[in-house]
Amino acid sequence: MALALSLHDAGLGEIEIHESAPALRELGVGINVLPHAVRELTELGLLDDLYGTGIPTGELAYYSRRGQRIWAEARGLAAGYRWPQFSIHRGELLGILHRAVAERIGAAHVHTGHHLVRFGQEKDHVWAEFGDQSRDEGDVLVGCDGIHSAVRRAFHPDEGPPKWNGITMWRGVTPGKPFLTGRTMIMAGHFGRRMVVYPISKRHEEGRRALINWVAELKNASDQPMPLQDWEHTARADQVIEPFASFVFEFLDVPAMIRRAQAIYQYPMVDRDPLPTWSFGRVTLLGDAAHPMFPVGSNGASQAIIDARVLARELALQASVEAAVVSYDAVRRPATAAIVQANRQVGPERCMDVVEERAPDGFGSLDAVISQAELLEISRSYKRTAGFDPDVLNRRPSLSVR
Ligand SMILES: Cc1cc2nc3c(=O)[nH]c(=O)nc-3n(C[C@H](O)[C@H](O)[C@H](O)COP(=O)(O)OP(=O)(O)OC[C@H]3O[C@@H](n4cnc5c(N)ncnc54)[C@H](O)[C@@H]3O)c2cc1C
């Protein structure tokens, strides 16, 4: 959807979206959209919709598994960015994008129930065939088909399944009371046993309530098989509560929150190795199809949105489709490969592991465990890698063609 809007904004017409699901449904739990992606959505004219739906995240705070605060930093506008950061329901984010596609491009150009099964290219066009026997042709084919991408598999048939780091993630949303500032995102614990919690709904905030999104991460015993990898695989609350039973903090009762969840989804934490190329003539990859990464630092979808904007710009400005695809690949592949690697090193959440290693029984004075300078460097270095250092982002020229 973000790619379709970006192509349209860059003045490119005749866009067709082929989606495998039988219908577009606003499902899922929460997601964080970082300022570098909010900038792109703002330039696509969607800022008011984001404000109308999500929570502009004001603070990110890291805690030990005992609920002791390690580090907190302002986020979004409060951190000096020209664009906010949003915590939002995934289904509602998809709804915002989908409505804009329907208004600007036309609902008839979104083809659901079209599962790509085969594609190929000739000198002057590409073609694609779908499971329902339909077929389409165009100038360029962009595989935005997720971590199990059929387009990626066609070019890299020996790659095998995604790589699992042994962590199972459970995600849910629970209606509850606002906690801390009401716009704080927290992480608590350490690698292998960690909670991520943040509010996602403006509507609930207006009613002085919170719709709380949470992710529980647990390292499995080495003999446990990888859980099923599917966006809609659900789990039971008692499975999740047991390892987090001690996470009862002054400001948030984690086990009680898990117990009251509307539904709990389960996923393995997986990624893939960066590829040597994404571009093959008139075909390329985007988003998780191109660079699936561990969901550390809230970056996968944000990077997909930036891919969309860069690809649209190159297609509008380069002399040929092939040249545009090569140039997109040259910009985005190394940038996202660096984030895939940084996320394997636990990204900005490293501060929690340092504290767990040095003070497993808790601490009296944080300064005796880790200095403020060390904490600041952990936070800054990830922002530089992921392209959202505030100074760099604020000064970078727009990706808009117009
Ligand atoms: C637990 C967790 C938390 C996360 N939190 C964040 C976060 O806070 N911030 C963030 O930026 N990112 C986050 N991410 C990452 C983010 O979810 C992904 O990066 C993002 O969904 C990728 O979008 P995508 O469109 O590339 O792929 P997907 O969202 O996987 O979409 C792929 C689409 O392609 C369709 N499809 C698949 N195969 C075919 C086919 N053969 N033909 C046609 N259609 C097909 C699918 O039905 C699907 O609609 C998180 C991920 C996880 C697992």
Coordinates of C-alpha atoms and ligand atoms in Angstrom, one line a residue:
M1 CA 0.0 0.0 0.0
A2 CA 2.8 2.4 0.9
L3 CA 4.5 1.6 -2.4
A4 CA 1.3 2.2 -4.4
L5 CA 0.9 5.6 -2.7
S6 CA 4.5 6.5 -3.3
L7 CA 4.3 5.6 -7.0
H8 CA 1.2 7.6 -7.4
D9 CA 2.8 10.6 -5.5
A10 CA 5.8 10.4 -7.9
G11 CA 3.4 10.7 -10.9
L12 CA 3.5 7.1 -12.0
G13 CA 0.1 5.6 -13.0
E14 CA -1.4 2.2 -13.7
I15 CA -0.5 0.6 -10.4
E16 CA -2.0 -2.9 -9.6
I17 CA -1.8 -4.5 -6.1
H18 CA -2.1 -8.2 -6.1
E19 CA -2.7 -9.6 -2.6
S20 CA -2.9 -13.3 -1.6
A21 CA -5.4 -12.9 1.2
P22 CA -9.1 -13.3 0.2
A23 CA -10.0 -9.9 1.7
L24 CA -8.2 -7.0 3.4
R25 CA -9.1 -7.2 7.1
E26 CA -7.9 -4.8 9.8
L27 CA -6.3 -7.4 12.1
G28 CA -3.3 -7.7 14.3
V29 CA -1.8 -6.0 17.2
G30 CA 0.3 -2.8 17.6
I31 CA 3.3 -1.5 15.7
N32 CA 5.6 1.4 16.2
V33 CA 6.2 3.7 13.2
L34 CA 9.5 5.6 13.7
P35 CA 10.1 9.3 12.8
H36 CA 12.0 8.4 9.6
A37 CA 8.9 6.5 8.3
V38 CA 6.4 9.0 9.7
R39 CA 8.3 11.6 7.7
E40 CA 7.5 9.6 4.5
L41 CA 3.8 9.1 5.5
T42 CA 3.6 12.9 6.3
E43 CA 4.9 13.7 2.8
L44 CA 2.2 11.3 1.5
G45 CA -0.4 13.5 3.3
L46 CA -1.3 11.0 6.0
L47 CA -0.1 12.8 9.2
D48 CA -3.6 13.9 10.3
D49 CA -4.9 10.3 9.9
L50 CA -2.0 9.0 12.1
Y51 CA -2.8 11.6 14.8
G52 CA -6.5 10.7 14.6
T53 CA -5.8 7.0 15.3
G54 CA -2.5 6.3 17.1
I55 CA -0.5 7.6 20.1
P56 CA 2.4 9.9 19.4
T57 CA 5.0 8.1 21.6
G58 CA 6.6 10.5 24.0
E59 CA 9.1 8.4 25.8
L60 CA 10.9 5.0 25.6
A61 CA 12.1 3.6 28.9
Y62 CA 14.1 0.4 29.6
Y63 CA 13.7 -1.5 32.9
S64 CA 15.4 -4.5 34.5
R65 CA 13.3 -7.7 35.1
R66 CA 12.8 -6.4 38.6
G67 CA 11.2 -3.2 37.3
Q68 CA 14.2 -0.9 38.0
R69 CA 14.6 1.9 35.5
I70 CA 17.8 1.7 33.4
W71 CA 17.4 4.3 30.7
A72 CA 14.7 6.6 29.4
E73 CA 14.7 8.9 26.4
A74 CA 12.3 11.2 24.8
R75 CA 10.8 10.1 21.5
G76 CA 9.4 11.8 18.4
L77 CA 8.9 15.6 18.6
A78 CA 10.0 15.6 22.2
A79 CA 13.3 14.2 21.1
G80 CA 13.9 17.0 18.6
Y81 CA 12.7 15.2 15.5
R82 CA 10.6 17.2 13.0
W83 CA 8.2 14.2 12.8
P84 CA 6.5 12.2 15.6
Q85 CA 6.8 8.5 16.3
F86 CA 3.5 6.7 16.4
S87 CA 2.3 3.6 18.3
I88 CA -0.7 2.4 16.4
H89 CA -2.8 -0.7 15.8
R90 CA -1.5 -2.5 12.7
G91 CA -5.0 -3.0 11.3
E92 CA -5.8 0.7 11.6
L93 CA -2.5 1.6 9.9
L94 CA -3.4 -0.7 7.1
G95 CA -6.8 0.9 7.0
I96 CA -5.3 4.4 6.7
L97 CA -3.1 3.3 3.8
H98 CA -5.8 1.3 2.1
R99 CA -8.4 4.1 2.2
A100 CA -5.8 6.5 0.7
V101 CA -5.1 3.9 -2.1
A102 CA -8.8 3.6 -2.7
E103 CA -9.3 7.4 -2.9
R104 CA -6.2 8.2 -5.0
I105 CA -5.7 5.2 -7.2
G106 CA -9.1 3.4 -7.0
A107 CA -10.3 0.4 -5.0
A108 CA -10.5 -1.6 -8.3
H109 CA -6.7 -1.7 -8.5
V110 CA -6.4 -3.8 -5.3
H111 CA -6.9 -7.4 -6.3
T112 CA -7.4 -9.7 -3.3
G113 CA -7.3 -13.5 -3.6
H114 CA -4.5 -13.1 -6.1
H115 CA -1.7 -15.4 -4.9
L116 CA 1.3 -15.1 -7.1
V117 CA 2.4 -18.4 -8.4
R118 CA 4.6 -17.7 -11.5
F119 CA 6.2 -14.7 -13.1
G120 CA 8.6 -14.0 -15.9
Q121 CA 10.0 -11.1 -18.0
E122 CA 10.6 -10.2 -21.6
K123 CA 12.7 -7.4 -23.0
D124 CA 10.0 -4.8 -22.6
H125 CA 7.6 -6.1 -19.9
V126 CA 7.0 -8.5 -17.0
W127 CA 4.1 -10.9 -16.5
A128 CA 2.6 -12.5 -13.4
E129 CA 0.2 -15.4 -12.9
F130 CA -1.9 -15.9 -9.9
G131 CA -3.6 -18.9 -8.2
D132 CA -7.0 -18.0 -9.5
Q133 CA -5.7 -18.3 -13.1
S134 CA -5.6 -14.6 -13.6
R135 CA -2.7 -12.8 -15.2
D136 CA -1.2 -9.3 -15.3
E137 CA 1.5 -7.5 -17.2
G138 CA 3.5 -4.4 -16.5
D139 CA 6.7 -2.5 -16.7
V140 CA 8.0 -3.6 -13.3
L141 CA 7.1 -6.3 -10.7
V142 CA 7.9 -5.6 -7.0
G143 CA 7.7 -8.5 -4.7
C144 CA 6.3 -7.1 -1.4
D145 CA 5.3 -10.6 -0.4
G146 CA 6.8 -10.9 3.1
I147 CA 9.3 -13.2 4.7
H148 CA 8.2 -16.2 2.7
S149 CA 8.4 -14.3 -0.6
A150 CA 7.7 -16.3 -3.7
V151 CA 9.5 -13.6 -5.8
R152 CA 12.7 -13.9 -3.6
R153 CA 12.5 -17.7 -3.7
A154 CA 12.4 -17.7 -7.5
F155 CA 15.8 -15.9 -7.6
H156 CA 17.3 -17.6 -4.6
P157 CA 15.8 -21.1 -4.6
D158 CA 18.4 -22.7 -2.3
E159 CA 18.0 -20.2 0.5
G160 CA 15.9 -22.4 2.7
P161 CA 13.6 -21.3 5.6
P162 CA 14.0 -18.2 7.7
K163 CA 16.6 -18.3 10.5
W164 CA 15.3 -18.7 14.0
N165 CA 17.2 -17.4 17.0
G166 CA 15.4 -19.6 19.5
I167 CA 13.0 -16.9 20.8
T168 CA 9.3 -17.3 20.8
M169 CA 7.3 -14.0 20.8
W170 CA 3.7 -13.7 22.0
R171 CA 1.8 -10.5 21.2
G172 CA -1.5 -9.2 22.4
V173 CA -3.6 -6.1 23.1
T174 CA -5.3 -5.5 26.4
P175 CA -7.6 -2.7 27.4
G176 CA -6.5 -1.2 30.7
K177 CA -5.4 1.9 32.6
P178 CA -2.8 4.3 31.2
F179 CA 0.7 3.8 32.8
L180 CA 3.6 6.1 33.4
T181 CA 3.2 9.2 31.1
G182 CA 0.3 7.5 29.2
R183 CA 2.5 7.8 26.1
T184 CA 5.5 5.8 27.3
M185 CA 6.8 2.6 25.6
I186 CA 8.6 0.3 28.0
M187 CA 10.9 -2.7 27.6
A188 CA 11.6 -4.8 30.7
G189 CA 13.9 -7.8 31.3
H190 CA 16.8 -8.9 29.1
F191 CA 17.5 -10.9 26.0
G192 CA 15.7 -14.2 26.3
R193 CA 13.0 -13.0 28.7
R194 CA 11.7 -9.6 27.8
M195 CA 8.5 -7.6 27.7
V196 CA 7.7 -4.7 25.3
V197 CA 4.6 -2.7 26.3
Y198 CA 3.0 0.5 24.8
P199 CA -0.4 2.1 24.3
I200 CA -1.7 2.3 20.7
S201 CA -5.2 4.0 20.7
K202 CA -6.1 7.6 20.5
R203 CA -9.8 6.7 21.0
H204 CA -9.0 4.9 24.3
E205 CA -6.8 7.8 25.4
E206 CA -9.7 10.2 24.9
G207 CA -11.8 8.0 27.2
R208 CA -9.0 8.1 29.8
R209 CA -8.2 4.5 29.1
A210 CA -5.4 2.7 27.3
L211 CA -5.4 0.0 24.6
I212 CA -2.1 -1.6 25.6
N213 CA 0.0 -3.5 23.0
W214 CA 2.5 -6.0 24.4
V215 CA 5.1 -8.4 23.2
A216 CA 6.5 -11.2 25.5
E217 CA 9.8 -12.8 24.3
L218 CA 11.1 -16.0 25.7
K219 CA 14.2 -18.0 24.7
N220 CA 13.1 -21.6 24.2
A221 CA 15.0 -24.7 25.5
S222 CA 17.4 -25.8 22.8
D223 CA 15.4 -29.0 22.1
Q224 CA 12.1 -27.1 21.5
P225 CA 10.9 -27.0 17.8
M226 CA 10.4 -23.6 16.2
P227 CA 6.7 -22.4 16.6
L228 CA 4.6 -22.1 13.4
Q229 CA 5.4 -18.9 11.4
D230 CA 2.1 -17.4 10.5
W231 CA 0.6 -14.0 11.3
E232 CA -2.6 -15.6 12.7
H233 CA -1.2 -18.4 14.9
T234 CA -2.7 -18.0 18.4
A235 CA -1.6 -19.1 21.9
R236 CA -3.2 -19.5 25.5
A237 CA -2.6 -16.9 28.2
D238 CA -1.3 -19.4 30.8
Q239 CA 1.6 -20.4 28.5
V240 CA 2.7 -16.8 28.5
I241 CA 2.0 -15.8 32.1
E242 CA 4.2 -18.4 33.7
P243 CA 7.6 -17.1 32.6
F244 CA 6.6 -13.5 33.4
A245 CA 4.8 -14.1 36.7
S246 CA 7.4 -12.0 38.6
F247 CA 7.0 -9.0 36.3
V248 CA 4.7 -7.1 38.7
F249 CA 5.9 -3.5 38.8
E250 CA 4.6 -0.5 40.6
F251 CA 3.3 1.0 37.4
L252 CA 2.2 -2.1 35.6
D253 CA 1.0 -5.6 36.5
V254 CA 2.3 -7.7 33.5
P255 CA 0.7 -11.1 34.4
A256 CA -2.7 -9.4 34.9
M257 CA -2.4 -7.6 31.6
I258 CA -1.6 -10.8 29.8
R259 CA -4.6 -12.6 31.4
R260 CA -7.0 -9.9 30.1
A261 CA -5.7 -9.9 26.5
Q262 CA -8.3 -10.1 23.7
A263 CA -6.2 -12.6 21.7
I264 CA -2.6 -13.8 21.9
Y265 CA -0.6 -14.4 18.7
Q266 CA 2.6 -16.5 18.7
Y267 CA 5.6 -16.1 16.3
P268 CA 9.2 -17.3 16.2
M269 CA 11.8 -14.5 16.1
V270 CA 13.2 -15.1 12.6
D271 CA 15.2 -13.2 9.9
R272 CA 17.2 -14.0 6.8
D273 CA 20.8 -13.3 5.7
P274 CA 21.2 -10.1 3.6
L275 CA 21.2 -10.9 -0.1
P276 CA 23.9 -10.0 -2.7
T277 CA 21.2 -8.5 -4.9
W278 CA 17.5 -7.7 -5.0
S279 CA 17.3 -6.6 -8.6
F280 CA 16.7 -8.8 -11.6
G281 CA 16.0 -6.8 -14.7
R282 CA 12.4 -5.5 -14.2
V283 CA 11.8 -7.4 -10.9
T284 CA 12.8 -6.4 -7.4
L285 CA 12.0 -6.9 -3.8
L286 CA 10.7 -4.6 -1.0
G287 CA 10.1 -4.8 2.8
D288 CA 10.3 -8.2 4.5
A289 CA 10.7 -9.9 1.1
A290 CA 13.9 -8.0 0.7
H291 CA 15.2 -7.7 4.3
P292 CA 13.4 -9.6 7.0
M293 CA 14.9 -8.6 10.3
F294 CA 14.5 -9.4 14.0
P295 CA 11.8 -7.1 15.4
V296 CA 14.3 -5.3 17.6
G297 CA 14.3 -1.5 17.6
S298 CA 10.8 -1.4 15.8
N299 CA 12.2 -1.0 12.3
G300 CA 10.9 -3.7 9.8
A301 CA 7.8 -1.9 8.5
S302 CA 9.4 1.6 8.9
Q303 CA 12.2 0.4 6.6
A304 CA 9.6 -1.0 4.1
I305 CA 8.0 2.4 3.9
I306 CA 11.4 4.0 3.1
D307 CA 12.1 1.3 0.5
A308 CA 8.8 2.3 -1.1
R309 CA 9.6 6.0 -1.3
V310 CA 13.2 5.4 -2.7
L311 CA 11.9 2.9 -5.3
A312 CA 9.2 5.3 -6.5
R313 CA 11.7 8.2 -6.7
E314 CA 14.2 6.1 -8.8
L315 CA 11.4 4.8 -11.1
A316 CA 10.3 8.4 -11.7
L317 CA 13.8 9.9 -12.2
Q318 CA 15.9 7.2 -14.0
A319 CA 15.9 6.7 -17.7
S320 CA 14.8 3.1 -17.6
V321 CA 13.1 0.6 -15.2
E322 CA 16.3 -1.5 -15.1
A323 CA 18.4 1.5 -14.1
A324 CA 15.9 2.5 -11.5
V325 CA 15.8 -0.9 -9.9
V326 CA 19.6 -1.1 -9.8
S327 CA 19.9 2.4 -8.3
Y328 CA 17.2 1.5 -5.6
D329 CA 19.1 -1.7 -4.8
A330 CA 22.4 0.2 -4.4
V331 CA 20.8 2.7 -1.9
R332 CA 18.5 0.4 0.1
R333 CA 20.2 -3.0 0.2
P334 CA 23.4 -2.0 2.1
A335 CA 21.4 0.3 4.4
T336 CA 18.9 -2.4 5.4
A337 CA 21.6 -5.1 5.6
A338 CA 23.3 -3.1 8.3
I339 CA 20.1 -3.0 10.3
V340 CA 19.6 -6.8 9.9
Q341 CA 23.1 -7.3 11.4
A342 CA 22.6 -4.7 14.2
N343 CA 19.4 -6.3 15.2
R344 CA 21.2 -9.7 15.5
Q345 CA 23.4 -7.9 18.1
V346 CA 20.2 -7.0 20.1
G347 CA 20.2 -3.3 18.9
P348 CA 19.4 -0.6 21.4
E349 CA 18.1 -3.1 23.9
R350 CA 21.7 -4.1 24.7
C351 CA 21.6 -1.8 27.8
M352 CA 19.2 -4.3 29.5
D353 CA 21.5 -7.2 28.9
V354 CA 24.5 -5.3 30.3
V355 CA 22.6 -4.6 33.5
E356 CA 21.4 -8.2 33.8
E357 CA 25.0 -9.5 33.3
R358 CA 26.6 -7.0 35.8
A359 CA 23.8 -6.9 38.4
P360 CA 21.6 -10.0 38.2
D361 CA 20.3 -9.4 41.7
G362 CA 19.3 -5.8 41.1
F363 CA 21.2 -2.6 41.9
G364 CA 21.3 0.1 44.5
S365 CA 23.0 2.7 42.3
L366 CA 22.7 2.4 38.5
D367 CA 25.9 4.4 38.0
A368 CA 27.9 1.7 39.8
V369 CA 26.6 -0.8 37.1
I370 CA 26.7 1.3 33.9
S371 CA 27.6 4.9 33.2
Q372 CA 25.3 7.4 31.5
A373 CA 27.9 7.8 28.8
E374 CA 27.8 4.1 28.0
L375 CA 23.9 4.2 27.9
L376 CA 23.9 7.2 25.7
E377 CA 26.3 5.6 23.2
I378 CA 24.2 2.4 23.0
S379 CA 21.1 4.4 22.1
R380 CA 22.9 6.7 19.6
S381 CA 24.8 4.1 17.7
Y382 CA 21.6 2.2 16.8
K383 CA 19.9 5.4 15.7
R384 CA 22.8 6.2 13.4
T385 CA 22.7 2.6 11.9
A386 CA 19.0 2.6 11.4
G387 CA 18.9 6.1 9.8
F388 CA 17.0 7.9 12.5
D389 CA 19.6 10.0 14.2
P390 CA 17.6 13.2 14.7
D391 CA 20.2 15.6 13.2
V392 CA 20.7 13.4 10.1
L393 CA 17.0 12.8 9.5
N394 CA 16.0 16.4 10.1
R395 CA 18.6 17.7 7.6
R396 CA 18.2 15.0 4.9
P397 CA 16.5 16.2 1.7
S398 CA 13.0 14.9 1.0
L399 CA 12.6 11.8 -1.1
S400 CA 9.6 13.3 -2.8
V401 CA 9.9 13.8 -6.5
R402 CA 7.5 16.7 -6.7
Ligands
LIG1 C1 6.5 -9.4 16.8 C2 6.8 -8.4 15.7 C3 6.8 -7.0 16.1 C4 7.1 -6.1 15.1 N1 7.1 -4.7 15.5 C5 7.4 -3.8 14.5 C6 7.4 -2.4 14.9 O1 7.0 -2.0 16.0 N2 7.7 -1.5 13.9 C7 8.1 -1.9 12.6 O2 8.4 -1.0 11.8 N3 8.1 -3.2 12.3 C8 7.8 -4.2 13.2 N4 7.8 -5.5 12.8 C9 8.1 -5.9 11.5 C10 7.0 -5.7 10.5 O3 5.8 -6.4 11.0 C11 7.4 -6.2 9.1 O4 8.6 -5.7 8.8 C12 6.3 -5.7 8.1 O5 5.1 -6.4 8.4 C13 6.8 -6.1 6.7 O6 5.8 -5.6 5.8 P1 5.7 -6.3 4.4 O7 4.6 -5.6 3.7 O8 7.1 -6.3 3.7 O9 5.4 -7.8 4.6 P2 4.1 -8.5 5.3 O10 3.5 -7.5 6.3 O11 4.5 -9.9 5.7 O12 3.1 -8.5 4.1 C14 3.3 -9.4 3.0 C15 2.0 -9.5 2.2 O13 2.2 -10.3 1.1 C16 1.1 -11.2 0.9 N5 1.6 -12.4 0.2 C17 2.5 -13.3 0.6 N6 2.7 -14.2 -0.4 C18 2.1 -13.8 -1.5 C19 1.9 -14.2 -2.8 N7 2.6 -15.3 -3.3 N8 1.1 -13.5 -3.7 C20 0.5 -12.4 -3.3 N9 0.5 -11.9 -2.0 C21 1.3 -12.6 -1.1 C22 0.7 -11.5 2.4 O14 -0.6 -12.0 2.4 C23 0.9 -10.2 3.0 O15 -0.3 -9.4 3.0 C24 7.4 -6.5 13.8 C25 7.4 -7.8 13.4 C26 7.1 -8.8 14.4 C27 7.1 -10.3 14.0

